[in-house]
Structure formats: structure tokens, C-alpha cells
């Protein structure tokens, strides 16, 4: 259930369901509407205690058809329901037209145009739920400028967040949001949330969509509930991304005692910068050791040796002055993983990154190792192997992949808009190795197109991770997991999950040093679930 689908994939699944006679389009629409009503009462059970008023805004397509089903079911529960339709009812698709007609046998439909709902909140203060069933996953045109409708919806949304109803409930996605990218289409506002429909609750069907976790989507969707409508998904579906969740298979592998000998649990080397610049590398190395690598060494230049020696205990230290010393250290075949970049310094990074290393060596490149080649990224890519992992933040990504970043950061005029998944997949193809683009919606992709998304939103939101050194810890976690023998994809996704788990364990006030120290409690809790 951790697949993330785009709009086209979901439509293909629904069409296959219809073509194979699993369910008709109308049956799927009825199930979707019923699922929304169920989700409303599950989220706010107090609404079951009495009958209330609801406002349902229906669009000109199948999303609007879902809205008419919702209106009918709420009406049959005893609610007062006001329904507005954007567009001509005669132009509705066949199934949506049928649900429209079922509703009109019970109540009126008011055209939604201009300022049709102007003052609605003042006239009907008893409204408890507003349903946005205007546009769903199929939206491909520019941002919907609904003017007063959006103002009313966002007023209610803001009030609901303060514990005052009505609640704004969006069907599939908030109208105007691209289901593939999480970007608002055609919105020229500096802050799209000023004029965008936002939800307290978004109810989607079968699987979550990419837009629920990417870009603006994680904030715009509020709580996301997935309802089963009886679709059957093929075992293998090209291009499906996965959402990073707690992988008990990986946790089980980490919990196993592999051997009594430390080198059987993997050895890693983290290269350090010079005097006064070793802190980032020490953070990365400690994270690698905490996550279970048997031996972790810091490769230190002579001018930082005393500084590092005074700061470490369980970590080991080896003097690495230049690329010859690095190559000599890498002759030890017990060494499985190498981390370059945290606090390394641009000049030192450029001098040490010469490539030609054995194919079995896993390499994590972060921070200065990426910045060092911002003027000539192709020189970096030529040195990489398939067991390399690049971990840029958006600024470093922009420097290494300027054309891809420009496409990602350009205006999203039509859908499906170019997404972070598209960008990271393209970057991975160019670099010839795995790329992890850091952010609240961390995206990981390899050159085969395999992709995972870790969304630190909702209950997993940890904004205090935006602290100096936290990225160095993530690089170290990946390095340690690679040393333990995990594949680059498993190492990167598991590290992203553990990184946020540690942040949630510590809470506000976190500094980067806290993250490795939180790991034992996090792992103990996860091991108990295996």
C-alpha cells in the first residue's frame, strides 16, 4: 500500500477495472462518494451526533460526479445540503450526469459563477462541512481562478485549524493542485496558498497520489485518507514511485547479529576537512557508527589530527593528506563505504575526488564534494559508479543540474507539471548513479527509474531538522547502512526514515549532535516491532 501513483496511472487502473467488469464507472463513483462520507465521520465523529448543513461544490467532470453522490448521502442522513455546479449540467460526463440527476430528484443545484457564494458563511453559519469536488487528478489547465470561492474556502480552512467549523474536505486533491507534482497550476502568486484551495481533509481512492506528498501538496492536502473503491492494481506497473515508510524487512536486517567480528558488520571511511573544519565529518562518522557499521574511521589531514583525536573515542582515525594516501587506505578490501564532502573543503574535495576506485566500494558524496564540481559537473559524473549516492539539497542540485532545476522551478502552467520525481530521475540518469534530493519531500531515484519519496509532513513533520549539520548526519547514516551491506536504494530510504525518526524522538530544540544519540532508542523501539 505504499505506492504513489500519478493521475494517468490511476485513470488506467480505473479503466482496467471497468473494462474487466470488476465495476462500472458509476459504481466506482458511488463507492468514492461513500468513501468521502465515511472519512468525514471517521475524522470528526462528533458530526454523527446531530444533523448539520453542508456545502458541496461540484465541477464539470467526474470529480463533480463524486460530489453529487456525497450530497445525496449526506441528505439521506438528514443533513441540509447546498449544491453548486461549475459549468453546464448537460456537458457532464455520462456517469456524473447520472449522479447529478439522482441529486436533483432530492434538491436544487445552483450555478457556481462569479460571486455565487459571496457571503455564504455569514448567511449559513451552521455549515459544518464544505466539499471541494471541483477538479481532481485529471486537471491539466492553468490554475483555477475562483476568486471569492477561494477566499471563502480559505477563510473556513483557517477557522477549522483553530477548532472552528466548517471543515474543508477535498475530493482526491484540492482543486487547482497538480496530482502529479503537488504544484498549483498557473498560479503566479509568490505564495500560492494566498489564493489556493486548501484542505483540512483530503480523501483519495485506491492509492495516494504523488501530489499529496510533493511540493505544496503536503501542506495543501491536510490529512490524507485513502479509501478502497475495489480497483485491482497490476503487480508490476511501470513508473510507480513508492512512499518511504517503516520497512520492517530492513529493520529486521539491522537487528540481526551478523557476526561477533566488527568487520563483518562493515567498515566505513569518512574524510574530514582541515583544522577547525572537522565537525561535519565527525557528525557523519558518528551516525555511521551508531547505525551499526562495525568500524568507522575518519580520514584526517595532519593539521586537524590533534583536533580530531581530542574529540573521538569509538571512532578511529587515519591520516589522509592527499589522493595517494586515500588510495592506499582504500586498498583495504574490508572497507565497504566511503563518505566525502561534509566539512571537507572545496579544494580538498577536488583533490581527493579522482575516481578509479573499485566497483564494490559504495560512495556517498555530499556538501563540498558536490560544490567542488559545480562549475564542471560532467567532470564529477565521469568519476562515478553505480554504487555512488549523491545527496544534494536544492542549492547543490541547482549547481550540478542547472537545466533540470530550471525546469523544476519554472512556472507550472499546465498539467501534469514537471515534478521533483521527474527532476531526480533525470538527474540520476545523467549522473549514472543514485541521487537523493533533500527536503521535506525527500526524493530518491536511481538510474533505472526506481524512485522513493520520504514525506516529512503531517505527523512526521520535523521542521527543527533545518539545523546546521543535520544533512551531515543523513550522509553518515547512508554511509553506515551501505557499509552494513544494504543496497544504495535501501540504504538511502532507510536512512531518510531513521533521520526523521530521530528528529521526532528529540523534538524541538534539536541540534545535529542529538540525532546519532537518539538512534539507540529509535532502533530499540523499531526492533520490538519486528
Short mmCIF file of C-alpha atoms in Angstrom, two decimals:
data_model
loop_
_atom_site.label_atom_id
_atom_site.label_comp_id
_atom_site.label_asym_id
_atom_site.label_seq_id
_atom_site.Cartn_x
_atom_site.Cartn_y
_atom_site.Cartn_z
CA UNK A 1 0.00 0.00 0.00
CA UNK A 2 2.99 2.36 -0.18
CA UNK A 3 2.74 3.03 -3.92
CA UNK A 4 2.38 6.62 -5.05
CA UNK A 5 0.54 6.98 -8.37
CA UNK A 6 0.26 9.78 -10.87
CA UNK A 7 -3.05 10.75 -12.44
CA UNK A 8 -2.54 8.76 -15.63
CA UNK A 9 -1.70 5.59 -13.70
CA UNK A 10 -4.82 5.94 -11.57
CA UNK A 11 -7.01 6.51 -14.61
CA UNK A 12 -5.50 3.42 -16.26
CA UNK A 13 -6.29 1.33 -13.17
CA UNK A 14 -9.89 2.58 -13.11
CA UNK A 15 -10.31 1.91 -16.83
CA UNK A 16 -8.94 -1.61 -16.44
CA UNK A 17 -11.43 -2.13 -13.60
CA UNK A 18 -14.27 -1.02 -15.89
CA UNK A 19 -13.05 -2.97 -18.94
CA UNK A 20 -12.70 -6.19 -16.94
CA UNK A 21 -16.22 -5.77 -15.48
CA UNK A 22 -14.93 -5.54 -11.91
CA UNK A 23 -17.09 -2.42 -11.53
CA UNK A 24 -18.75 0.12 -13.77
CA UNK A 25 -17.72 3.76 -13.81
CA UNK A 26 -20.91 4.63 -11.98
CA UNK A 27 -20.23 2.03 -9.29
CA UNK A 28 -16.73 3.44 -8.77
CA UNK A 29 -18.22 6.92 -8.44
CA UNK A 30 -20.76 5.72 -5.88
CA UNK A 31 -18.03 3.98 -3.88
CA UNK A 32 -15.87 7.11 -3.98
CA UNK A 33 -18.66 9.31 -2.68
CA UNK A 34 -19.47 6.83 0.06
CA UNK A 35 -15.78 6.72 0.99
CA UNK A 36 -15.66 10.51 1.41
CA UNK A 37 -18.69 10.49 3.72
CA UNK A 38 -17.18 7.65 5.76
CA UNK A 39 -13.89 9.56 6.06
CA UNK A 40 -15.70 12.70 7.24
CA UNK A 41 -17.45 10.86 10.09
CA UNK A 42 -14.30 8.90 10.97
CA UNK A 43 -12.30 12.13 11.20
CA UNK A 44 -14.95 14.15 13.05
CA UNK A 45 -17.18 11.59 14.85
CA UNK A 46 -18.95 14.41 16.71
CA UNK A 47 -20.72 15.21 13.41
CA UNK A 48 -22.65 11.96 13.83
CA UNK A 49 -24.38 13.28 16.93
CA UNK A 50 -26.73 15.65 15.07
CA UNK A 51 -27.76 16.70 11.59
CA UNK A 52 -25.91 19.67 10.11
CA UNK A 53 -25.52 21.73 6.95
CA UNK A 54 -23.02 21.02 4.18
CA UNK A 55 -21.95 22.98 1.12
CA UNK A 56 -20.93 20.86 -1.88
CA UNK A 57 -19.09 22.48 -4.81
CA UNK A 58 -19.17 20.26 -7.91
CA UNK A 59 -17.04 20.59 -11.02
CA UNK A 60 -17.74 19.77 -14.67
CA UNK A 61 -16.14 16.30 -14.66
CA UNK A 62 -16.14 13.05 -12.72
CA UNK A 63 -14.90 14.79 -9.59
CA UNK A 64 -18.18 16.70 -9.66
CA UNK A 65 -19.99 13.38 -10.05
CA UNK A 66 -18.42 12.24 -6.77
CA UNK A 67 -19.72 15.48 -5.24
CA UNK A 68 -23.32 14.75 -6.18
CA UNK A 69 -23.03 11.31 -4.55
CA UNK A 70 -21.67 12.92 -1.38
CA UNK A 71 -24.52 15.46 -1.38
CA UNK A 72 -27.14 12.70 -1.76
CA UNK A 73 -25.68 10.56 1.02
CA UNK A 74 -25.46 13.49 3.45
CA UNK A 75 -29.03 14.48 2.57
CA UNK A 76 -30.22 10.94 3.22
CA UNK A 77 -28.51 11.16 6.62
CA UNK A 78 -30.72 14.12 7.47
CA UNK A 79 -28.30 16.94 6.63
CA UNK A 80 -29.22 20.17 4.87
CA UNK A 81 -27.11 20.27 1.72
CA UNK A 82 -26.49 23.17 -0.67
CA UNK A 83 -25.05 22.15 -4.04
CA UNK A 84 -23.34 24.43 -6.55
CA UNK A 85 -22.20 23.35 -10.02
CA UNK A 86 -19.44 24.93 -12.07
CA UNK A 87 -20.38 24.53 -15.73
CA UNK A 88 -23.28 23.22 -17.82
CA UNK A 89 -25.04 20.14 -16.41
CA UNK A 90 -25.75 18.98 -19.97
CA UNK A 91 -21.99 18.74 -20.58
CA UNK A 92 -21.33 16.43 -17.64
CA UNK A 93 -19.79 13.02 -18.45
CA UNK A 94 -22.34 10.17 -18.54
CA UNK A 95 -21.74 8.80 -15.03
CA UNK A 96 -21.53 12.25 -13.46
CA UNK A 97 -24.73 13.22 -15.27
CA UNK A 98 -26.50 10.25 -13.70
CA UNK A 99 -25.40 11.17 -10.17
CA UNK A 100 -26.48 14.76 -10.93
CA UNK A 101 -29.95 13.57 -11.86
CA UNK A 102 -30.20 11.45 -8.72
CA UNK A 103 -29.38 14.53 -6.68
CA UNK A 104 -31.82 16.85 -8.48
CA UNK A 105 -34.60 14.48 -7.52
CA UNK A 106 -33.81 15.48 -3.93
CA UNK A 107 -32.57 19.05 -4.03
CA UNK A 108 -31.58 22.08 -6.09
CA UNK A 109 -28.36 22.86 -7.94
CA UNK A 110 -27.18 26.48 -8.06
CA UNK A 111 -24.82 27.62 -10.85
CA UNK A 112 -21.38 28.45 -9.46
CA UNK A 113 -20.29 31.61 -11.24
CA UNK A 114 -18.96 34.99 -10.26
CA UNK A 115 -19.76 35.69 -6.63
CA UNK A 116 -22.40 32.96 -6.31
CA UNK A 117 -21.40 32.03 -2.77
CA UNK A 118 -20.45 35.54 -1.70
CA UNK A 119 -21.48 35.88 1.93
CA UNK A 120 -22.45 32.22 2.25
CA UNK A 121 -20.56 31.87 5.55
CA UNK A 122 -22.47 34.80 7.05
CA UNK A 123 -25.84 33.55 5.78
CA UNK A 124 -25.33 29.96 6.90
CA UNK A 125 -23.07 29.97 9.99
CA UNK A 126 -24.33 26.49 10.88
CA UNK A 127 -22.38 24.97 7.93
CA UNK A 128 -20.14 22.19 9.26
CA UNK A 129 -18.53 20.79 6.09
CA UNK A 130 -17.57 22.28 2.75
CA UNK A 131 -16.86 19.75 0.00
CA UNK A 132 -14.45 20.72 -2.80
CA UNK A 133 -15.39 18.36 -5.65
CA UNK A 134 -14.47 20.83 -8.40
CA UNK A 135 -11.34 19.41 -10.03
CA UNK A 136 -9.43 16.22 -9.30
CA UNK A 137 -6.48 14.26 -10.65
CA UNK A 138 -7.28 14.96 -14.29
CA UNK A 139 -6.76 18.74 -14.12
CA UNK A 140 -4.41 19.85 -16.90
CA UNK A 141 -5.17 23.53 -17.39
CA UNK A 142 -3.99 26.62 -15.58
CA UNK A 143 -4.79 27.46 -12.02
CA UNK A 144 -8.50 27.87 -11.39
CA UNK A 145 -9.22 31.49 -10.50
CA UNK A 146 -12.37 31.18 -8.42
CA UNK A 147 -11.93 34.50 -6.66
CA UNK A 148 -14.48 34.74 -3.88
CA UNK A 149 -14.92 30.94 -3.75
CA UNK A 150 -11.27 30.50 -2.85
CA UNK A 151 -11.43 33.32 -0.33
CA UNK A 152 -14.42 31.70 1.38
CA UNK A 153 -12.83 28.25 1.38
CA UNK A 154 -9.58 29.51 2.85
CA UNK A 155 -11.41 31.51 5.48
CA UNK A 156 -13.17 28.31 6.55
CA UNK A 157 -9.96 26.32 6.33
CA UNK A 158 -8.17 28.76 8.61
CA UNK A 159 -11.07 28.77 11.07
CA UNK A 160 -11.17 24.97 11.10
CA UNK A 161 -7.49 24.78 12.01
CA UNK A 162 -8.37 26.88 15.07
CA UNK A 163 -11.06 24.39 16.10
CA UNK A 164 -13.97 26.21 14.47
CA UNK A 165 -16.03 24.57 11.74
CA UNK A 166 -16.79 24.22 8.88
CA UNK A 167 -14.18 21.75 7.74
CA UNK A 168 -12.89 21.92 4.16
CA UNK A 169 -12.86 18.45 2.57
CA UNK A 170 -11.30 17.94 -0.87
CA UNK A 171 -12.11 15.02 -3.13
CA UNK A 172 -8.91 13.42 -4.50
CA UNK A 173 -6.84 16.64 -4.40
CA UNK A 174 -7.51 20.30 -3.60
CA UNK A 175 -8.82 21.91 -6.78
CA UNK A 176 -6.05 23.54 -8.78
CA UNK A 177 -3.32 21.29 -7.40
CA UNK A 178 -1.48 19.07 -9.89
CA UNK A 179 -1.88 15.48 -8.72
CA UNK A 180 1.46 14.54 -10.31
CA UNK A 181 3.69 17.27 -8.90
CA UNK A 182 1.96 18.86 -5.92
CA UNK A 183 2.25 22.25 -7.63
CA UNK A 184 -0.59 24.72 -8.18
CA UNK A 185 -1.16 25.08 -11.89
CA UNK A 186 -0.91 28.53 -13.43
CA UNK A 187 -0.56 30.25 -10.07
CA UNK A 188 1.63 33.33 -10.44
CA UNK A 189 1.38 34.32 -6.80
CA UNK A 190 4.62 34.39 -4.84
CA UNK A 191 2.78 32.46 -2.13
CA UNK A 192 0.28 30.13 -3.88
CA UNK A 193 -1.54 29.47 -0.62
CA UNK A 194 -2.83 33.04 -0.66
CA UNK A 195 -5.21 32.12 -3.49
CA UNK A 196 -5.36 28.33 -3.46
CA UNK A 197 -7.93 25.92 -2.13
CA UNK A 198 -6.51 24.10 0.87
CA UNK A 199 -7.99 21.18 2.76
CA UNK A 200 -8.40 20.10 6.34
CA UNK A 201 -9.07 16.62 4.94
CA UNK A 202 -8.36 15.17 1.52
CA UNK A 203 -9.98 11.85 0.61
CA UNK A 204 -8.44 9.95 -2.27
CA UNK A 205 -9.04 6.49 -3.68
CA UNK A 206 -7.10 3.23 -4.08
CA UNK A 207 -3.65 4.76 -3.53
CA UNK A 208 -2.12 8.09 -2.58
CA UNK A 209 -1.06 10.32 -5.47
CA UNK A 210 2.32 11.97 -5.94
CA UNK A 211 0.78 15.40 -5.44
CA UNK A 212 -0.25 14.50 -1.90
CA UNK A 213 3.38 14.39 -0.73
CA UNK A 214 5.33 16.58 -3.17
CA UNK A 215 5.90 20.35 -3.18
CA UNK A 216 2.86 22.34 -1.96
CA UNK A 217 0.68 19.23 -1.81
CA UNK A 218 1.76 18.03 1.63
CA UNK A 219 0.56 21.26 3.23
CA UNK A 220 -2.40 21.89 0.92
CA UNK A 221 -3.99 18.46 1.42
CA UNK A 222 -4.12 18.46 5.20
CA UNK A 223 -4.89 14.98 6.49
CA UNK A 224 -4.99 12.47 3.63
CA UNK A 225 -7.26 9.42 3.86
CA UNK A 226 -7.17 6.66 1.24
CA UNK A 227 -10.41 4.78 0.59
CA UNK A 228 -10.63 1.45 -1.21
CA UNK A 229 -13.09 1.51 -4.13
CA UNK A 230 -12.43 -2.04 -5.33
CA UNK A 231 -9.81 -1.40 -8.02
CA UNK A 232 -7.23 -4.06 -8.80
CA UNK A 233 -3.69 -2.87 -9.50
CA UNK A 234 -1.30 -4.88 -11.68
CA UNK A 235 1.60 -6.43 -9.76
CA UNK A 236 4.04 -4.52 -11.91
CA UNK A 237 3.20 -1.06 -13.15
CA UNK A 238 5.86 0.98 -14.92
CA UNK A 239 6.99 4.18 -13.27
CA UNK A 240 5.26 3.70 -9.92
CA UNK A 241 7.03 5.51 -7.09
CA UNK A 242 6.97 4.30 -3.50
CA UNK A 243 6.49 6.16 -0.27
CA UNK A 244 9.20 5.57 2.31
CA UNK A 245 7.67 4.03 5.40
CA UNK A 246 8.97 1.88 8.24
CA UNK A 247 10.41 -1.12 6.39
CA UNK A 248 10.35 -3.97 8.90
CA UNK A 249 12.35 -6.08 6.45
CA UNK A 250 15.20 -3.58 6.69
CA UNK A 251 14.77 -3.18 10.45
CA UNK A 252 14.96 -6.96 10.84
CA UNK A 253 18.19 -6.99 8.85
CA UNK A 254 19.63 -4.26 11.08
CA UNK A 255 18.57 -6.08 14.25
CA UNK A 256 20.32 -9.33 13.36
CA UNK A 257 23.64 -10.13 14.99
CA UNK A 258 25.64 -10.80 11.86
CA UNK A 259 28.89 -11.86 13.48
CA UNK A 260 30.99 -11.46 16.59
CA UNK A 261 33.63 -9.71 14.49
CA UNK A 262 33.32 -5.97 13.90
CA UNK A 263 34.48 -6.08 10.27
CA UNK A 264 31.64 -8.46 9.40
CA UNK A 265 29.28 -5.56 10.18
CA UNK A 266 31.07 -3.37 7.68
CA UNK A 267 33.84 -0.79 7.69
CA UNK A 268 33.42 2.81 6.56
CA UNK A 269 35.75 5.75 5.99
CA UNK A 270 34.63 9.37 6.32
CA UNK A 271 37.01 12.02 5.04
CA UNK A 272 37.47 15.13 7.18
CA UNK A 273 38.39 18.69 6.41
CA UNK A 274 41.33 20.54 7.90
CA UNK A 275 41.83 22.36 11.18
CA UNK A 276 38.59 23.84 12.51
CA UNK A 277 36.56 22.07 9.81
CA UNK A 278 36.28 18.53 11.17
CA UNK A 279 32.91 18.82 12.95
CA UNK A 280 30.73 17.85 9.99
CA UNK A 281 32.77 14.74 9.24
CA UNK A 282 32.70 13.73 12.91
CA UNK A 283 28.89 14.02 12.87
CA UNK A 284 28.68 11.85 9.77
CA UNK A 285 31.10 9.28 11.16
CA UNK A 286 29.29 9.01 14.49
CA UNK A 287 25.98 8.49 12.67
CA UNK A 288 27.56 5.72 10.57
CA UNK A 289 28.82 4.02 13.73
CA UNK A 290 25.50 4.40 15.58
CA UNK A 291 23.54 2.85 12.72
CA UNK A 292 25.61 -0.29 13.05
CA UNK A 293 28.75 -0.15 10.90
CA UNK A 294 31.34 -2.24 12.74
CA UNK A 295 34.30 0.07 12.18
CA UNK A 296 34.21 3.74 11.20
CA UNK A 297 37.40 5.74 10.59
CA UNK A 298 37.96 9.42 9.99
CA UNK A 299 40.44 10.28 7.25
CA UNK A 300 42.14 13.39 8.60
CA UNK A 301 44.83 15.75 7.26
CA UNK A 302 47.78 16.32 9.59
CA UNK A 303 46.75 19.85 10.56
CA UNK A 304 43.47 18.54 12.04
CA UNK A 305 44.83 15.37 13.65
CA UNK A 306 45.15 16.76 17.19
CA UNK A 307 41.72 18.40 16.99
CA UNK A 308 40.02 15.18 15.88
CA UNK A 309 41.93 12.94 18.28
CA UNK A 310 40.73 15.07 21.19
CA UNK A 311 37.09 14.70 20.10
CA UNK A 312 36.67 10.98 19.34
CA UNK A 313 36.59 7.74 21.27
CA UNK A 314 34.84 4.86 19.48
CA UNK A 315 35.77 6.30 16.10
CA UNK A 316 39.17 5.52 14.61
CA UNK A 317 41.48 7.93 12.83
CA UNK A 318 43.81 7.57 9.88
CA UNK A 319 45.95 10.33 8.38
CA UNK A 320 44.95 11.08 4.79
CA UNK A 321 46.77 14.06 3.36
CA UNK A 322 46.30 13.53 -0.36
CA UNK A 323 44.83 11.26 -3.00
CA UNK A 324 47.77 8.83 -2.80
CA UNK A 325 47.12 8.31 0.91
CA UNK A 326 43.43 7.86 0.18
CA UNK A 327 44.12 5.26 -2.49
CA UNK A 328 46.40 3.41 -0.08
CA UNK A 329 43.68 3.36 2.58
CA UNK A 330 41.17 2.05 0.05
CA UNK A 331 43.37 -0.95 -0.70
CA UNK A 332 41.88 -2.48 2.45
CA UNK A 333 39.12 -4.57 0.87
CA UNK A 334 37.30 -4.78 4.20
CA UNK A 335 36.32 -1.16 3.61
CA UNK A 336 32.84 -1.14 2.09
CA UNK A 337 31.77 2.50 2.16
CA UNK A 338 33.37 5.92 1.75
CA UNK A 339 31.86 9.32 2.56
CA UNK A 340 33.26 12.51 1.05
CA UNK A 341 32.01 16.04 1.48
CA UNK A 342 30.86 17.04 4.97
CA UNK A 343 33.21 19.86 6.01
CA UNK A 344 35.79 18.58 3.53
CA UNK A 345 36.53 21.91 1.88
CA UNK A 346 36.14 22.55 -1.83
CA UNK A 347 39.85 22.40 -2.70
CA UNK A 348 40.45 19.24 -0.66
CA UNK A 349 37.35 17.62 -2.16
CA UNK A 350 38.50 18.38 -5.68
CA UNK A 351 41.97 17.00 -4.94
CA UNK A 352 40.69 13.75 -3.40
CA UNK A 353 37.92 13.03 -5.91
CA UNK A 354 39.88 11.37 -8.67
CA UNK A 355 37.78 8.27 -9.28
CA UNK A 356 39.14 4.95 -10.46
CA UNK A 357 38.02 3.18 -7.30
CA UNK A 358 36.95 -0.44 -7.16
CA UNK A 359 33.38 -1.13 -8.25
CA UNK A 360 32.46 -2.80 -4.95
CA UNK A 361 33.10 0.37 -2.95
CA UNK A 362 29.94 2.32 -2.07
CA UNK A 363 30.49 6.08 -2.04
CA UNK A 364 28.37 8.89 -0.58
CA UNK A 365 29.05 12.37 -1.97
CA UNK A 366 27.64 15.29 -0.03
CA UNK A 367 28.20 19.00 0.61
CA UNK A 368 31.68 20.17 -0.50
CA UNK A 369 32.19 17.11 -2.70
CA UNK A 370 29.24 18.37 -4.78
CA UNK A 371 30.07 22.07 -4.59
CA UNK A 372 33.64 21.38 -5.76
CA UNK A 373 32.33 20.38 -9.19
CA UNK A 374 29.55 22.93 -9.62
CA UNK A 375 31.46 24.62 -12.43
CA UNK A 376 32.13 21.33 -14.24
CA UNK A 377 29.56 18.73 -13.16
CA UNK A 378 30.38 16.42 -16.07
CA UNK A 379 33.88 16.01 -14.60
CA UNK A 380 32.25 14.67 -11.46
CA UNK A 381 29.80 12.40 -13.26
CA UNK A 382 32.64 10.81 -15.25
CA UNK A 383 34.15 9.53 -12.00
CA UNK A 384 31.03 7.97 -10.52
CA UNK A 385 29.98 4.34 -10.35
CA UNK A 386 26.54 2.79 -9.90
CA UNK A 387 27.28 2.40 -6.17
CA UNK A 388 27.60 6.15 -5.67
CA UNK A 389 24.93 8.19 -3.88
CA UNK A 390 24.69 11.97 -4.35
CA UNK A 391 22.83 13.78 -1.54
CA UNK A 392 22.30 17.41 -2.64
CA UNK A 393 19.99 19.99 -1.16
CA UNK A 394 18.21 22.15 -3.72
CA UNK A 395 21.03 24.69 -3.97
CA UNK A 396 23.61 21.99 -4.72
CA UNK A 397 21.18 20.28 -7.09
CA UNK A 398 20.73 23.56 -8.94
CA UNK A 399 24.51 23.90 -9.37
CA UNK A 400 25.02 20.34 -10.64
CA UNK A 401 21.89 20.13 -12.81
CA UNK A 402 21.06 23.74 -13.75
CA UNK A 403 18.78 22.95 -16.69
CA UNK A 404 16.84 20.30 -14.75
CA UNK A 405 16.47 22.67 -11.78
CA UNK A 406 15.26 25.48 -14.06
CA UNK A 407 12.59 23.19 -15.45
CA UNK A 408 11.53 22.19 -11.95
CA UNK A 409 11.44 25.74 -10.64
CA UNK A 410 9.74 27.24 -13.70
CA UNK A 411 6.08 28.17 -13.78
CA UNK A 412 3.69 25.22 -13.71
CA UNK A 413 1.27 26.42 -16.39
CA UNK A 414 -0.31 23.12 -17.41
CA UNK A 415 -0.51 19.64 -16.01
CA UNK A 416 0.92 17.23 -15.44
CA UNK A 417 3.63 19.63 -14.23
CA UNK A 418 7.29 18.69 -14.02
CA UNK A 419 7.85 17.29 -10.53
CA UNK A 420 10.69 16.61 -8.11
CA UNK A 421 10.38 12.95 -9.07
CA UNK A 422 10.85 13.80 -12.75
CA UNK A 423 13.82 16.00 -11.86
CA UNK A 424 15.58 13.45 -9.67
CA UNK A 425 15.02 10.65 -12.17
CA UNK A 426 16.51 12.82 -14.91
CA UNK A 427 19.43 13.80 -12.68
CA UNK A 428 20.14 10.18 -11.77
CA UNK A 429 20.17 9.20 -15.44
CA UNK A 430 22.68 11.96 -16.18
CA UNK A 431 24.93 11.25 -13.22
CA UNK A 432 24.77 7.48 -13.69
CA UNK A 433 24.12 6.85 -10.01
CA UNK A 434 21.57 7.34 -7.26
CA UNK A 435 20.50 10.87 -6.36
CA UNK A 436 18.79 11.83 -3.10
CA UNK A 437 17.34 15.36 -3.22
CA UNK A 438 16.89 16.53 0.36
CA UNK A 439 13.89 18.45 1.62
CA UNK A 440 10.60 17.96 3.48
CA UNK A 441 9.70 15.86 0.43
CA UNK A 442 12.96 13.96 0.00
CA UNK A 443 13.09 12.17 -3.35
CA UNK A 444 15.43 9.25 -4.07
CA UNK A 445 15.91 7.78 -7.55
CA UNK A 446 18.42 5.59 -9.34
CA UNK A 447 19.34 5.33 -12.98
CA UNK A 448 16.85 2.51 -13.55
CA UNK A 449 13.97 4.87 -12.74
CA UNK A 450 13.21 3.27 -9.37
CA UNK A 451 12.02 6.02 -7.06
CA UNK A 452 11.02 6.57 -3.44
CA UNK A 453 9.66 9.62 -1.64
CA UNK A 454 10.04 10.39 2.03
CA UNK A 455 7.50 12.98 3.11
CA UNK A 456 8.24 14.63 6.45
CA UNK A 457 4.76 16.12 6.67
CA UNK A 458 1.72 15.76 8.87
CA UNK A 459 2.56 13.60 11.90
CA UNK A 460 6.11 13.14 10.54
CA UNK A 461 6.76 16.86 10.21
CA UNK A 462 10.06 17.77 11.90
CA UNK A 463 10.88 21.37 10.90
CA UNK A 464 13.63 21.51 13.54
CA UNK A 465 15.69 19.30 11.21
CA UNK A 466 16.50 22.55 9.39
CA UNK A 467 19.58 22.85 11.58
CA UNK A 468 23.26 23.03 10.70
CA UNK A 469 24.79 19.57 10.48
CA UNK A 470 21.60 17.53 10.13
CA UNK A 471 22.42 16.81 6.48
CA UNK A 472 25.87 15.55 7.51
CA UNK A 473 24.18 13.08 9.85
CA UNK A 474 21.97 11.85 6.99
CA UNK A 475 25.07 11.30 4.84
CA UNK A 476 26.61 9.33 7.69
CA UNK A 477 23.52 7.17 8.15
CA UNK A 478 23.57 6.27 4.47
CA UNK A 479 27.30 5.51 4.67
CA UNK A 480 26.85 3.26 7.69
CA UNK A 481 24.00 1.34 6.10
CA UNK A 482 25.99 0.87 2.90
CA UNK A 483 28.85 -0.47 5.00
CA UNK A 484 26.43 -2.95 6.53
CA UNK A 485 25.67 -4.28 3.06
CA UNK A 486 22.38 -2.58 2.16
CA UNK A 487 21.82 -1.64 -1.46
CA UNK A 488 22.07 2.08 -2.29
CA UNK A 489 18.26 2.36 -2.56
CA UNK A 490 17.62 0.52 0.70
CA UNK A 491 20.38 2.44 2.48
CA UNK A 492 19.15 5.84 1.29
CA UNK A 493 15.46 5.22 2.03
CA UNK A 494 16.11 3.60 5.42
CA UNK A 495 18.43 6.46 6.36
CA UNK A 496 15.82 9.06 5.39
CA UNK A 497 13.26 7.29 7.56
CA UNK A 498 15.59 6.92 10.57
CA UNK A 499 16.77 10.54 10.21
CA UNK A 500 13.23 11.82 10.78
CA UNK A 501 12.51 9.22 13.48
CA UNK A 502 15.50 10.55 15.43
CA UNK A 503 14.31 14.13 14.96
CA UNK A 504 10.85 13.22 16.25
CA UNK A 505 12.42 11.41 19.19
CA UNK A 506 14.31 14.56 20.21
CA UNK A 507 11.72 17.18 19.28
CA UNK A 508 12.05 20.97 19.14
CA UNK A 509 15.39 22.30 20.32
CA UNK A 510 17.22 19.61 18.36
CA UNK A 511 20.78 20.20 17.23
CA UNK A 512 22.61 17.88 14.87
CA UNK A 513 24.63 16.24 17.65
CA UNK A 514 21.38 14.93 19.13
CA UNK A 515 20.48 12.83 16.10
CA UNK A 516 23.04 9.98 16.41
CA UNK A 517 22.43 9.84 20.17
CA UNK A 518 18.69 9.37 19.62
CA UNK A 519 19.28 6.40 17.34
CA UNK A 520 19.59 3.68 20.04
CA UNK A 521 16.13 4.46 21.44
CA UNK A 522 14.65 4.65 17.94
CA UNK A 523 16.18 1.34 16.88
CA UNK A 524 15.17 -0.40 20.10
CA UNK A 525 11.57 0.71 19.58
CA UNK A 526 11.60 -0.42 15.93
CA UNK A 527 13.30 -3.74 16.74
CA UNK A 528 10.44 -4.51 19.17
CA UNK A 529 8.04 -4.37 16.21
CA UNK A 530 9.92 -6.99 14.19
#
